[in-house]
Short mmCIF file of C-alpha atoms in Angstrom, two decimals:
data_model
loop_
_atom_site.label_atom_id
_atom_site.label_comp_id
_atom_site.label_asym_id
_atom_site.label_seq_id
_atom_site.Cartn_x
_atom_site.Cartn_y
_atom_site.Cartn_z
CA UNK M 229 146.41 38.78 188.76
CA UNK M 230 146.39 41.70 191.15
CA UNK M 231 146.44 45.42 190.22
CA UNK M 232 150.26 45.52 190.16
CA UNK M 233 150.52 42.54 187.79
CA UNK M 234 147.73 43.82 185.53
CA UNK M 235 149.41 47.22 185.23
CA UNK M 236 152.75 45.57 184.41
CA UNK M 237 151.26 43.31 181.73
CA UNK M 238 149.42 46.05 179.89
CA UNK M 239 152.47 48.33 180.14
CA UNK M 240 154.71 45.65 178.64
CA UNK M 241 152.29 45.12 175.76
CA UNK M 242 152.32 48.86 175.08
CA UNK M 243 156.12 48.88 174.95
CA UNK M 244 156.03 46.29 172.17
CA UNK M 245 153.62 48.56 170.28
CA UNK M 246 155.99 51.54 170.28
CA UNK M 247 159.08 49.63 169.10
CA UNK M 248 159.83 50.95 165.57
CA UNK M 249 158.96 48.53 162.75
CA UNK M 250 157.62 45.94 165.22
CA UNK M 251 154.27 47.16 166.53
CA UNK M 252 152.96 43.90 167.93
CA UNK M 253 149.20 44.29 168.41
CA UNK M 254 147.63 41.92 170.98
CA UNK M 255 144.42 40.07 170.23
CA UNK M 256 141.36 42.19 170.97
CA UNK M 257 139.80 39.39 172.95
CA UNK M 258 142.85 39.27 175.21
CA UNK M 259 142.63 43.04 175.73
CA UNK M 260 138.92 42.73 176.51
CA UNK M 261 139.76 40.20 179.20
CA UNK M 262 142.47 42.48 180.63
CA UNK M 263 140.10 45.44 180.66
CA UNK M 264 137.48 43.37 182.49
CA UNK M 265 140.05 42.44 185.12
CA UNK M 266 141.16 46.04 185.52
CA UNK M 267 137.55 47.14 186.03
CA UNK M 268 136.93 44.43 188.58
CA UNK M 269 140.05 45.31 190.60
CA UNK M 270 140.07 49.05 190.03
CA UNK M 271 139.59 49.96 193.73
CA UNK M 272 142.96 48.37 194.48
CA UNK M 273 144.90 50.34 191.87
CA UNK M 274 147.29 53.05 193.00
CA UNK M 275 147.27 56.38 191.17
CA UNK M 276 150.45 55.39 189.30
CA UNK M 277 149.06 51.98 188.31
CA UNK M 278 145.79 53.46 187.08
CA UNK M 279 147.48 56.18 185.00
CA UNK M 280 150.00 53.70 183.62
CA UNK M 281 147.29 51.20 182.67
CA UNK M 282 145.14 53.85 180.96
CA UNK M 283 148.15 55.20 179.09
CA UNK M 284 149.15 51.71 177.96
CA UNK M 285 145.67 50.86 176.69
CA UNK M 286 145.57 54.16 174.78
CA UNK M 287 149.01 53.49 173.27
CA UNK M 288 147.73 50.13 172.05
CA UNK M 289 144.87 51.91 170.32
CA UNK M 290 142.40 49.95 172.42
CA UNK M 291 139.19 51.58 173.61
CA UNK M 292 137.64 49.77 176.59
CA UNK M 293 133.96 49.87 177.36
CA UNK M 294 132.39 52.97 178.89
CA UNK M 295 132.03 51.38 182.37
CA UNK M 296 135.82 51.12 182.78
CA UNK M 297 136.41 54.66 181.52
CA UNK M 298 133.71 56.13 183.75
CA UNK M 299 135.01 54.17 186.73
CA UNK M 300 138.57 55.34 186.04
CA UNK M 301 137.42 58.96 185.76
CA UNK M 302 135.55 58.59 189.05
CA UNK M 303 138.62 57.15 190.77
CA UNK M 304 140.73 60.01 189.44
CA UNK M 305 138.25 62.58 190.74
CA UNK M 306 138.00 61.02 194.21
CA UNK M 307 141.75 60.59 194.60
CA UNK M 308 143.09 63.53 192.63
CA UNK M 309 145.40 64.55 195.45
CA UNK M 310 147.23 61.22 195.15
CA UNK M 311 148.09 61.74 191.48
CA UNK M 312 151.39 63.37 190.61
CA UNK M 313 151.34 65.91 187.75
CA UNK M 314 152.95 63.31 185.50
CA UNK M 315 150.27 60.71 186.17
CA UNK M 316 147.42 63.23 185.92
CA UNK M 317 148.68 64.34 182.50
CA UNK M 318 149.07 60.72 181.41
CA UNK M 319 145.50 59.90 182.46
CA UNK M 320 144.07 62.94 180.65
CA UNK M 321 146.01 62.05 177.50
CA UNK M 322 144.72 58.47 177.68
CA UNK M 323 141.10 59.58 178.04
CA UNK M 324 141.48 61.88 175.03
CA UNK M 325 143.21 59.21 172.96
CA UNK M 326 140.33 56.83 173.72
CA UNK M 327 137.81 59.57 172.78
CA UNK M 328 136.31 59.68 176.26
CA UNK M 329 135.50 63.10 177.68
CA UNK M 330 135.49 63.20 181.48
CA UNK M 331 132.97 65.46 183.24
CA UNK M 332 133.72 69.18 183.00
CA UNK M 333 134.07 69.41 186.78
CA UNK M 334 136.89 66.86 186.70
CA UNK M 335 138.60 68.64 183.80
CA UNK M 336 138.53 71.90 185.75
CA UNK M 337 139.76 70.21 188.93
CA UNK M 338 142.73 68.69 187.11
CA UNK M 339 143.63 72.08 185.62
CA UNK M 340 143.49 73.71 189.03
CA UNK M 341 145.67 70.98 190.51
CA UNK M 342 148.24 71.26 187.70
CA UNK M 343 148.38 75.06 187.39
CA UNK M 344 151.03 75.54 190.08
CA UNK M 345 153.14 72.64 188.79
CA UNK M 346 153.36 73.94 185.21
CA UNK M 347 156.84 75.53 185.57
CA UNK M 348 158.27 72.09 186.36
CA UNK M 349 156.54 70.24 183.50
CA UNK M 350 158.60 68.21 181.10
CA UNK M 351 157.93 68.57 177.39
CA UNK M 352 156.07 65.27 177.29
CA UNK M 353 153.78 66.22 180.19
CA UNK M 354 152.97 69.52 178.54
CA UNK M 355 152.27 67.78 175.21
CA UNK M 356 149.90 65.32 176.89
CA UNK M 357 147.98 68.01 178.76
CA UNK M 358 147.78 70.41 175.80
CA UNK M 359 146.71 67.81 173.26
CA UNK M 360 144.17 66.24 175.64
CA UNK M 361 142.39 69.50 176.45
CA UNK M 362 142.39 70.45 172.77
CA UNK M 363 140.69 67.12 172.03
CA UNK M 364 138.19 67.72 174.83
CA UNK M 365 137.43 71.20 173.47
CA UNK M 366 137.98 72.52 176.99
CA UNK M 367 140.42 75.46 176.96
CA UNK M 368 142.21 76.27 180.23
CA UNK M 369 141.83 79.80 181.63
CA UNK M 370 143.76 82.49 179.70
CA UNK M 371 146.37 82.90 182.43
CA UNK M 372 147.12 79.18 182.43
CA UNK M 373 147.22 79.09 178.63
CA UNK M 374 149.90 81.78 178.70
CA UNK M 375 151.82 79.78 181.30
CA UNK M 376 151.57 76.69 179.07
CA UNK M 377 152.98 78.66 176.15
CA UNK M 378 155.83 79.96 178.30
CA UNK M 379 156.64 76.44 179.45
CA UNK M 380 156.50 75.16 175.88
CA UNK M 381 159.24 77.63 174.94
CA UNK M 382 161.29 76.50 177.94
CA UNK M 383 161.05 72.73 177.43
CA UNK M 384 160.65 72.29 173.66
CA UNK M 385 164.11 70.72 173.49
CA UNK M 386 163.05 67.77 175.64
CA UNK M 387 160.17 66.68 173.41
CA UNK M 388 160.38 63.43 171.43
CA UNK M 389 159.74 63.86 167.68
CA UNK M 390 156.24 62.36 167.83
CA UNK M 391 155.11 65.01 170.32
CA UNK M 392 156.11 68.17 168.42
CA UNK M 393 153.09 68.27 166.11
CA UNK M 394 150.50 67.41 168.79
CA UNK M 395 151.89 70.06 171.17
CA UNK M 396 151.95 72.87 168.60
CA UNK M 397 148.65 71.79 167.08
CA UNK M 398 147.07 71.55 170.52
CA UNK M 399 148.14 75.09 171.39
CA UNK M 400 146.61 76.37 168.15
CA UNK M 401 143.32 74.56 168.78
CA UNK M 402 143.21 76.02 172.30
CA UNK M 403 143.44 79.49 170.79
CA UNK M 404 147.13 80.18 171.37
CA UNK M 405 149.31 81.09 168.41
CA UNK M 406 152.82 79.68 168.90
CA UNK M 407 155.38 82.48 168.43
CA UNK M 408 157.93 82.32 165.64
CA UNK M 409 160.75 81.45 168.03
CA UNK M 410 158.94 78.36 169.25
CA UNK M 411 158.09 77.26 165.72
CA UNK M 412 161.67 77.75 164.58
CA UNK M 413 162.99 75.79 167.58
CA UNK M 414 160.58 72.94 166.82
CA UNK M 415 161.75 72.85 163.21
CA UNK M 416 165.40 72.71 164.28
CA UNK M 417 164.63 69.93 166.77
CA UNK M 418 162.75 67.96 164.11
CA UNK M 419 165.74 68.13 161.78
CA UNK M 420 168.09 67.01 164.55
CA UNK M 421 165.88 64.02 165.42
CA UNK M 422 164.83 63.17 161.88
CA UNK M 423 166.21 59.64 162.07
CA UNK M 424 163.85 58.69 164.90
CA UNK M 425 160.77 60.39 163.44
CA UNK M 426 157.90 58.42 161.96
CA UNK M 427 156.21 59.54 158.73
CA UNK M 428 152.98 60.10 160.69
CA UNK M 429 154.74 62.42 163.16
CA UNK M 430 156.27 64.44 160.32
CA UNK M 431 152.93 64.70 158.52
CA UNK M 432 151.34 66.11 161.67
CA UNK M 433 154.18 68.58 162.26
CA UNK M 434 154.19 69.88 158.68
CA UNK M 435 150.43 70.30 158.91
CA UNK M 436 150.98 72.77 161.76
CA UNK M 437 153.37 74.89 159.71
CA UNK M 438 151.03 74.86 156.72
CA UNK M 439 148.07 75.84 158.87
CA UNK M 440 149.99 78.84 160.22
CA UNK M 441 151.53 79.54 156.79
CA UNK M 442 154.86 79.61 158.59
CA UNK M 443 157.83 78.47 156.54
CA UNK M 444 159.93 76.09 158.71
CA UNK M 445 162.96 76.29 156.42
CA UNK M 446 164.02 74.30 153.38
CA UNK M 447 166.20 72.04 155.53
CA UNK M 448 163.20 70.60 157.38
CA UNK M 449 161.00 70.38 154.29
CA UNK M 450 163.67 68.60 152.27
CA UNK M 451 164.93 66.28 155.01
CA UNK M 452 161.34 65.33 155.93
CA UNK M 453 160.60 64.49 152.30
CA UNK M 454 163.75 62.38 152.03
CA UNK M 455 163.02 60.58 155.30
CA UNK M 456 159.41 59.83 154.43
CA UNK M 457 160.46 58.58 150.98
CA UNK M 458 162.97 56.24 152.61
CA UNK M 459 160.37 54.84 155.01
CA UNK M 460 157.85 54.34 152.22
CA UNK M 461 160.51 52.49 150.20
CA UNK M 462 161.08 50.17 153.17
CA UNK M 463 157.35 49.51 153.39
CA UNK M 464 157.15 48.74 149.67
CA UNK M 465 160.13 46.39 149.91
CA UNK M 466 158.53 44.57 152.85
CA UNK M 467 155.27 44.19 150.96
CA UNK M 468 157.07 42.91 147.85
CA UNK M 469 158.91 40.36 149.97
CA UNK M 470 155.62 39.03 151.29
CA UNK M 471 156.25 40.07 154.87
CA UNK M 472 153.55 38.81 157.24
CA UNK M 473 153.93 41.95 159.36
CA UNK M 474 151.82 44.89 158.08
CA UNK M 475 154.16 47.62 156.81
CA UNK M 476 154.54 50.19 159.58
CA UNK M 477 155.22 53.06 157.23
CA UNK M 478 152.45 52.82 154.68
CA UNK M 479 150.46 56.04 154.79
CA UNK M 480 146.66 56.13 154.87
CA UNK M 481 144.88 58.37 152.38
CA UNK M 482 144.26 61.09 154.99
CA UNK M 483 147.98 61.34 155.76
CA UNK M 484 148.92 61.44 152.07
CA UNK M 485 146.48 64.24 151.25
CA UNK M 486 147.55 66.16 154.36
CA UNK M 487 151.23 65.89 153.42
CA UNK M 488 150.55 67.06 149.88
CA UNK M 489 148.49 70.01 151.13
CA UNK M 490 151.24 71.03 153.56
CA UNK M 491 153.93 71.03 150.90
CA UNK M 492 151.63 72.79 148.42
CA UNK M 493 150.60 75.48 150.91
CA UNK M 494 154.26 76.30 151.51
CA UNK M 495 154.98 76.07 147.75
CA UNK M 496 157.72 73.51 148.24
CA UNK M 497 157.82 70.82 145.57
CA UNK M 498 158.95 67.51 147.13
CA UNK M 499 161.38 65.32 145.19
CA UNK M 500 159.84 63.48 142.25
CA UNK M 501 160.58 60.16 143.94
CA UNK M 502 158.36 61.02 146.91
CA UNK M 503 155.59 62.37 144.68
CA UNK M 504 155.61 59.10 142.77
CA UNK M 505 155.40 57.09 145.99
CA UNK M 506 152.53 59.20 147.30
CA UNK M 507 150.70 58.82 144.01
CA UNK M 508 151.20 55.05 144.01
CA UNK M 509 149.95 54.74 147.58
CA UNK M 510 147.00 57.09 147.07
CA UNK M 511 145.65 55.47 143.88
CA UNK M 512 144.38 52.25 145.52
CA UNK M 513 142.95 54.25 148.45
CA UNK M 514 140.91 56.74 146.42
CA UNK M 515 137.62 55.31 147.66
CA UNK M 516 138.69 55.81 151.30
CA UNK M 517 139.83 59.42 150.83
CA UNK M 518 137.81 62.42 151.90
CA UNK M 519 136.44 63.81 148.61
CA UNK M 520 137.41 67.42 149.31
CA UNK M 521 140.89 66.38 150.43
CA UNK M 522 141.21 64.20 147.32
CA UNK M 523 140.29 67.10 145.03
CA UNK M 524 142.83 69.25 146.84
CA UNK M 525 145.46 66.52 146.37
CA UNK M 526 144.87 66.60 142.61
CA UNK M 527 145.41 70.37 142.72
CA UNK M 528 148.65 69.81 144.65
CA UNK M 529 149.98 67.35 142.06
CA UNK M 530 149.02 69.85 139.38
CA UNK M 531 150.90 72.63 141.20
CA UNK M 532 153.95 70.38 141.31
CA UNK M 533 153.46 69.57 137.58
CA UNK M 534 153.19 65.90 138.44
CA UNK M 535 149.50 65.02 137.94
CA UNK M 536 149.11 61.64 136.25
CA UNK M 537 146.10 60.52 134.19
CA UNK M 538 145.91 57.32 136.26
CA UNK M 539 145.40 59.16 139.56
CA UNK M 540 143.07 61.74 138.02
CA UNK M 541 140.91 59.15 136.28
CA UNK M 542 140.73 56.99 139.40
CA UNK M 543 139.67 59.99 141.47
CA UNK M 544 136.99 60.93 138.95
CA UNK M 545 135.31 57.58 139.61
CA UNK M 546 134.60 58.75 143.15
CA UNK M 547 134.21 62.51 142.74
CA UNK M 548 131.85 62.30 139.74
CA UNK M 549 129.16 60.62 141.86
CA UNK M 550 126.45 63.28 142.37
CA UNK M 551 126.15 62.68 146.10
CA UNK M 552 129.90 63.00 146.52
CA UNK M 553 130.29 66.13 144.39
CA UNK M 554 127.41 67.77 146.23
CA UNK M 555 129.16 67.33 149.56
CA UNK M 556 132.50 68.83 148.55
CA UNK M 557 133.58 72.22 149.88
CA UNK M 558 133.55 75.22 147.50
CA UNK M 559 137.29 75.61 147.99
CA UNK M 560 137.99 72.02 146.96
CA UNK M 561 135.71 72.32 143.92
CA UNK M 562 137.46 75.52 142.91
CA UNK M 563 140.83 73.78 143.19
CA UNK M 564 139.51 70.89 141.11
CA UNK M 565 138.50 73.30 138.37
CA UNK M 566 141.92 74.95 138.45
CA UNK M 567 143.51 71.53 137.93
CA UNK M 568 141.08 70.89 135.06
CA UNK M 569 142.05 74.21 133.46
CA UNK M 570 145.73 73.31 133.62
CA UNK M 571 144.97 69.93 132.02
CA UNK M 572 143.05 71.58 129.19
CA UNK M 573 145.87 74.03 128.54
CA UNK M 574 148.22 71.11 127.86
CA UNK M 575 146.91 69.78 124.53
CA UNK M 576 149.57 67.06 124.32
CA UNK M 577 148.21 65.11 127.29
CA UNK M 578 144.66 66.36 127.79
CA UNK M 579 143.12 63.47 125.85
CA UNK M 580 144.41 60.98 128.43
CA UNK M 581 142.29 62.49 131.22
CA UNK M 582 138.66 61.56 131.86
CA UNK M 583 136.50 64.67 132.17
CA UNK M 584 133.05 64.05 133.78
CA UNK M 585 130.89 66.93 132.44
CA UNK M 586 128.56 67.33 135.41
CA UNK M 587 131.39 67.32 137.96
CA UNK M 588 133.36 69.89 135.98
CA UNK M 589 130.24 72.06 135.70
CA UNK M 590 129.81 71.93 139.48
CA UNK M 591 133.50 72.74 139.96
CA UNK M 592 133.27 75.62 137.47
CA UNK M 593 130.36 77.14 139.36
CA UNK M 594 132.41 77.16 142.57
CA UNK M 595 135.43 78.62 140.77
CA UNK M 596 133.27 81.25 139.06
CA UNK M 597 131.72 82.27 142.38
CA UNK M 598 135.21 82.80 143.81
CA UNK M 599 136.24 84.91 140.81
CA UNK M 600 133.07 86.99 141.03
CA UNK M 601 133.68 87.60 144.72
CA UNK M 602 137.23 88.76 143.93
CA UNK M 603 135.97 91.21 141.30
CA UNK M 604 133.22 92.50 143.59
CA UNK M 605 135.68 93.35 146.37
CA UNK M 606 137.01 96.93 146.18
CA UNK M 607 140.68 97.25 145.20
CA UNK M 608 143.04 97.51 148.14
CA UNK M 609 144.97 100.67 148.89
CA UNK M 610 148.10 99.03 147.50
CA UNK M 611 146.43 98.15 144.19
CA UNK M 612 144.97 101.66 143.90
CA UNK M 613 148.39 103.16 144.49
CA UNK M 614 149.91 101.06 141.68
CA UNK M 615 147.00 102.04 139.43
CA UNK M 616 147.54 105.72 140.25
CA UNK M 617 151.17 105.48 139.20
CA UNK M 618 150.19 103.70 135.97
CA UNK M 619 147.84 106.59 135.22
CA UNK M 620 150.61 109.10 135.87
CA UNK M 621 152.63 107.29 133.20
CA UNK M 622 149.74 107.52 130.75
CA UNK M 623 149.27 103.74 130.68
CA UNK M 624 145.62 102.67 130.27
CA UNK M 625 144.57 100.03 132.78
CA UNK M 626 141.48 98.23 134.06
CA UNK M 627 140.50 97.51 137.65
CA UNK M 628 138.41 94.52 138.74
CA UNK M 629 137.86 93.06 135.29
CA UNK M 630 137.17 89.51 134.15
CA UNK M 631 139.19 87.98 131.32
CA UNK M 632 137.41 87.74 127.98
CA UNK M 633 136.87 84.00 128.39
CA UNK M 634 135.14 84.64 131.71
CA UNK M 635 137.65 82.50 133.60
CA UNK M 636 139.94 84.79 135.58
CA UNK M 637 139.35 87.77 137.82
CA UNK M 638 141.99 90.43 137.19
CA UNK M 639 142.29 93.00 139.95
CA UNK M 640 144.59 95.19 137.84
CA UNK M 641 145.35 94.60 134.17
CA UNK M 642 146.57 96.19 130.96
CA UNK M 643 144.08 94.56 128.56
CA UNK M 644 145.65 95.95 125.40
CA UNK M 645 148.98 94.39 126.29
CA UNK M 646 147.37 91.28 127.81
CA UNK M 647 149.31 91.94 130.99
CA UNK M 648 147.99 91.04 134.42
CA UNK M 649 149.60 93.14 137.13
CA UNK M 650 149.54 90.96 140.21
CA UNK M 651 149.92 93.13 143.29
CA UNK M 652 150.88 90.60 145.92
CA UNK M 653 150.14 91.75 149.45
CA UNK M 654 151.38 90.19 152.69
CA UNK M 655 148.70 87.50 152.68
CA UNK M 656 150.14 86.03 149.47
CA UNK M 657 153.34 85.03 151.27
CA UNK M 658 154.41 82.93 154.23
CA UNK M 659 153.96 84.65 157.56
CA UNK M 660 157.66 84.69 158.40
CA UNK M 661 159.43 85.20 155.07
CA UNK M 662 158.97 86.43 151.53
CA UNK M 663 158.17 83.00 150.17
CA UNK M 664 155.00 82.92 148.02
CA UNK M 665 152.28 80.51 149.07
CA UNK M 666 151.16 77.69 146.81
CA UNK M 667 147.95 79.48 145.84
CA UNK M 668 150.07 82.46 144.77
CA UNK M 669 152.24 80.24 142.58
CA UNK M 670 149.18 78.54 141.07
CA UNK M 671 147.72 81.96 140.27
CA UNK M 672 150.80 82.72 138.16
CA UNK M 673 150.59 79.33 136.45
CA UNK M 674 146.92 79.86 135.58
CA UNK M 675 147.58 83.29 134.11
CA UNK M 676 150.38 81.93 131.96
CA UNK M 677 148.27 78.98 130.84
CA UNK M 678 145.53 81.40 129.78
CA UNK M 679 147.98 83.47 127.74
CA UNK M 680 148.22 86.40 130.14
CA UNK M 681 151.62 87.82 131.03
CA UNK M 682 151.84 88.14 134.81
CA UNK M 683 153.83 91.08 136.15
CA UNK M 684 154.24 90.73 139.88
CA UNK M 685 154.45 93.67 142.28
CA UNK M 686 155.20 92.34 145.77
CA UNK M 687 154.30 94.60 148.67
CA UNK M 688 157.82 94.37 150.11
CA UNK M 689 159.28 95.87 146.91
CA UNK M 690 156.60 98.54 146.37
CA UNK M 691 156.15 100.02 149.83
CA UNK M 692 159.81 101.00 150.44
CA UNK M 693 159.93 102.96 147.16
CA UNK M 694 158.22 105.93 148.74
CA UNK M 695 158.31 108.61 146.06
CA UNK M 696 156.26 108.58 142.86
CA UNK M 697 159.45 109.01 140.85
CA UNK M 698 160.84 105.71 142.16
CA UNK M 699 157.49 103.97 141.75
CA UNK M 700 157.21 105.10 138.13
CA UNK M 701 160.75 103.92 137.41
CA UNK M 702 159.90 100.56 139.00
CA UNK M 703 156.82 100.13 136.79
CA UNK M 704 158.71 101.13 133.66
CA UNK M 705 161.32 98.49 134.43
CA UNK M 706 158.74 95.79 135.18
CA UNK M 707 156.81 96.55 131.99
CA UNK M 708 159.87 96.95 129.79
CA UNK M 709 159.10 100.58 128.98
CA UNK M 710 161.72 103.21 128.04
CA UNK M 711 162.70 105.82 130.59
CA UNK M 712 161.46 109.42 130.48
CA UNK M 713 162.74 111.53 127.58
#
C-alpha cells in the first residue's frame, strides 16, 4: 500500500473505534504492521495524510514505537509550512495522546505558526491545541494564552461533548482560569448534548467544575447523574446477557472515585440508584484504585449517607497494608478518619464495619494534625467580629478551642451551651453561588454526630448587617435568646 491507502485504512479503523457502543479494536499485531509500513513510506506522506494517520492511531489508543514518532515529528518540523492549522493541531493532539513530547523548538515553532490563525479556530482545533500543550507542560506565551481564552468563549458552542472537559481542564493546567461565563456556557452545552455524551466525558467535565469549586447548576449535575446511571445499567445488562463485546460504559476505578469526589465537592448527592451502581462497580476494583482516592471515595459515600459495610471492609483490605497507608496523602487519611468517626457515631451499624487499629491510628494522626493547625491559626476578622458582638451581649465564648474529647477544633464556641458557632467565610462555599461545599456540609455532620449544636453564620448574611444593633439581633435570633428588655 502507498501513503494514501495507508492513511485511509488507519482512518477507517479509527472511525470504527469512535462509533458509540461498538468500539472495534484492531489486533495489535496488525497495527504494528501498519505502523511499520507508515514509517517505511513516511517521506511520501502529505501533511494531511501524516496528521490524519497520527490522529487515527491516537484515537485507537495505539502507541507506535519511538522511531515512527520521532520521524513524524521531524517531518512536521521540516514541512511545517505545508500543514494547515487544522492538521498541525491534530498532529500535536496525537503526539500528546501517545505520550510523546516533541522537541521544545518544534513546540514553539508550531505555536508561532498558529498564533495568527487562532481567531479562525474551530472549537475542536482549540481543544486539541490546548489539551496537547497542557499535556506537554509547555504553556504558550501569555498573549497567546489570552487569545486562546478569547477564542474559547467565541467557539464553545461548536465543541462536541467529549471535548468540553479537556478544553477547560487544559486551560486550567496552562494557568488560565476560565471565566464564569465560559463555564456556564459549557454547562448549558453539556445539558443540551447530554444524549451524545459518554460517561467518561461527563466525569472529566464535572472534575473541572469541582476543581474550580464552580457550581454548574443542578440541571447539569442531575441530568449527568441520570445519564451515567442509564449507561451503567446498559453495561450491566450486556454483561448479564453474556455479551462478547466488552461493555463500553463500565467505569474504571479512577473514573468512579473522580465522579464521587466531584459530586461531593459540590455537595450534590446523586440519586441512590447511581450511588448503588458506583458502589457495585468499585467494590471488585478496590485493588486497582489509588489508595488516597479510595479513602476519599469512602468519605464521599459517608457524606451522602450511603456507605456500605461491604465497600468499607473491602477497602480496608487494601488500605490497612502498612506500605499502602504510609503512602496516602494527609488529606485522604483525614477524610478516612472522618468517615470512621461517622461510623462510630452510628451504634446500630458500627459492628458491621471492620476497623483496622493501626490504619485508624495513622488516619487519626493526620486528622489531629489538621485540627491542631486550625486551632493554631489566628481567628479571622469575621470570627473576631462575631465574638465581639457575643461579648457585647454578655455571652461567654471560647476562641480556638478543642472539644473535650480532643476530636474537633472549634474556632468559636459556647462551651456551656455546647454550641459551635460556625462562621462560614467565602471559601466554605462554591465560587459562583451561596452553595456550601461538601467539606462544609461534612463539618456540620461531624459536629452533630459529636453532640455539638452547630449554629451557622454565613459571611453573606453577617457582612450586610452593618450596625452592632442588627448584628446583636441576628445572634439573639440564631441562639434562641430573648430580645432586649
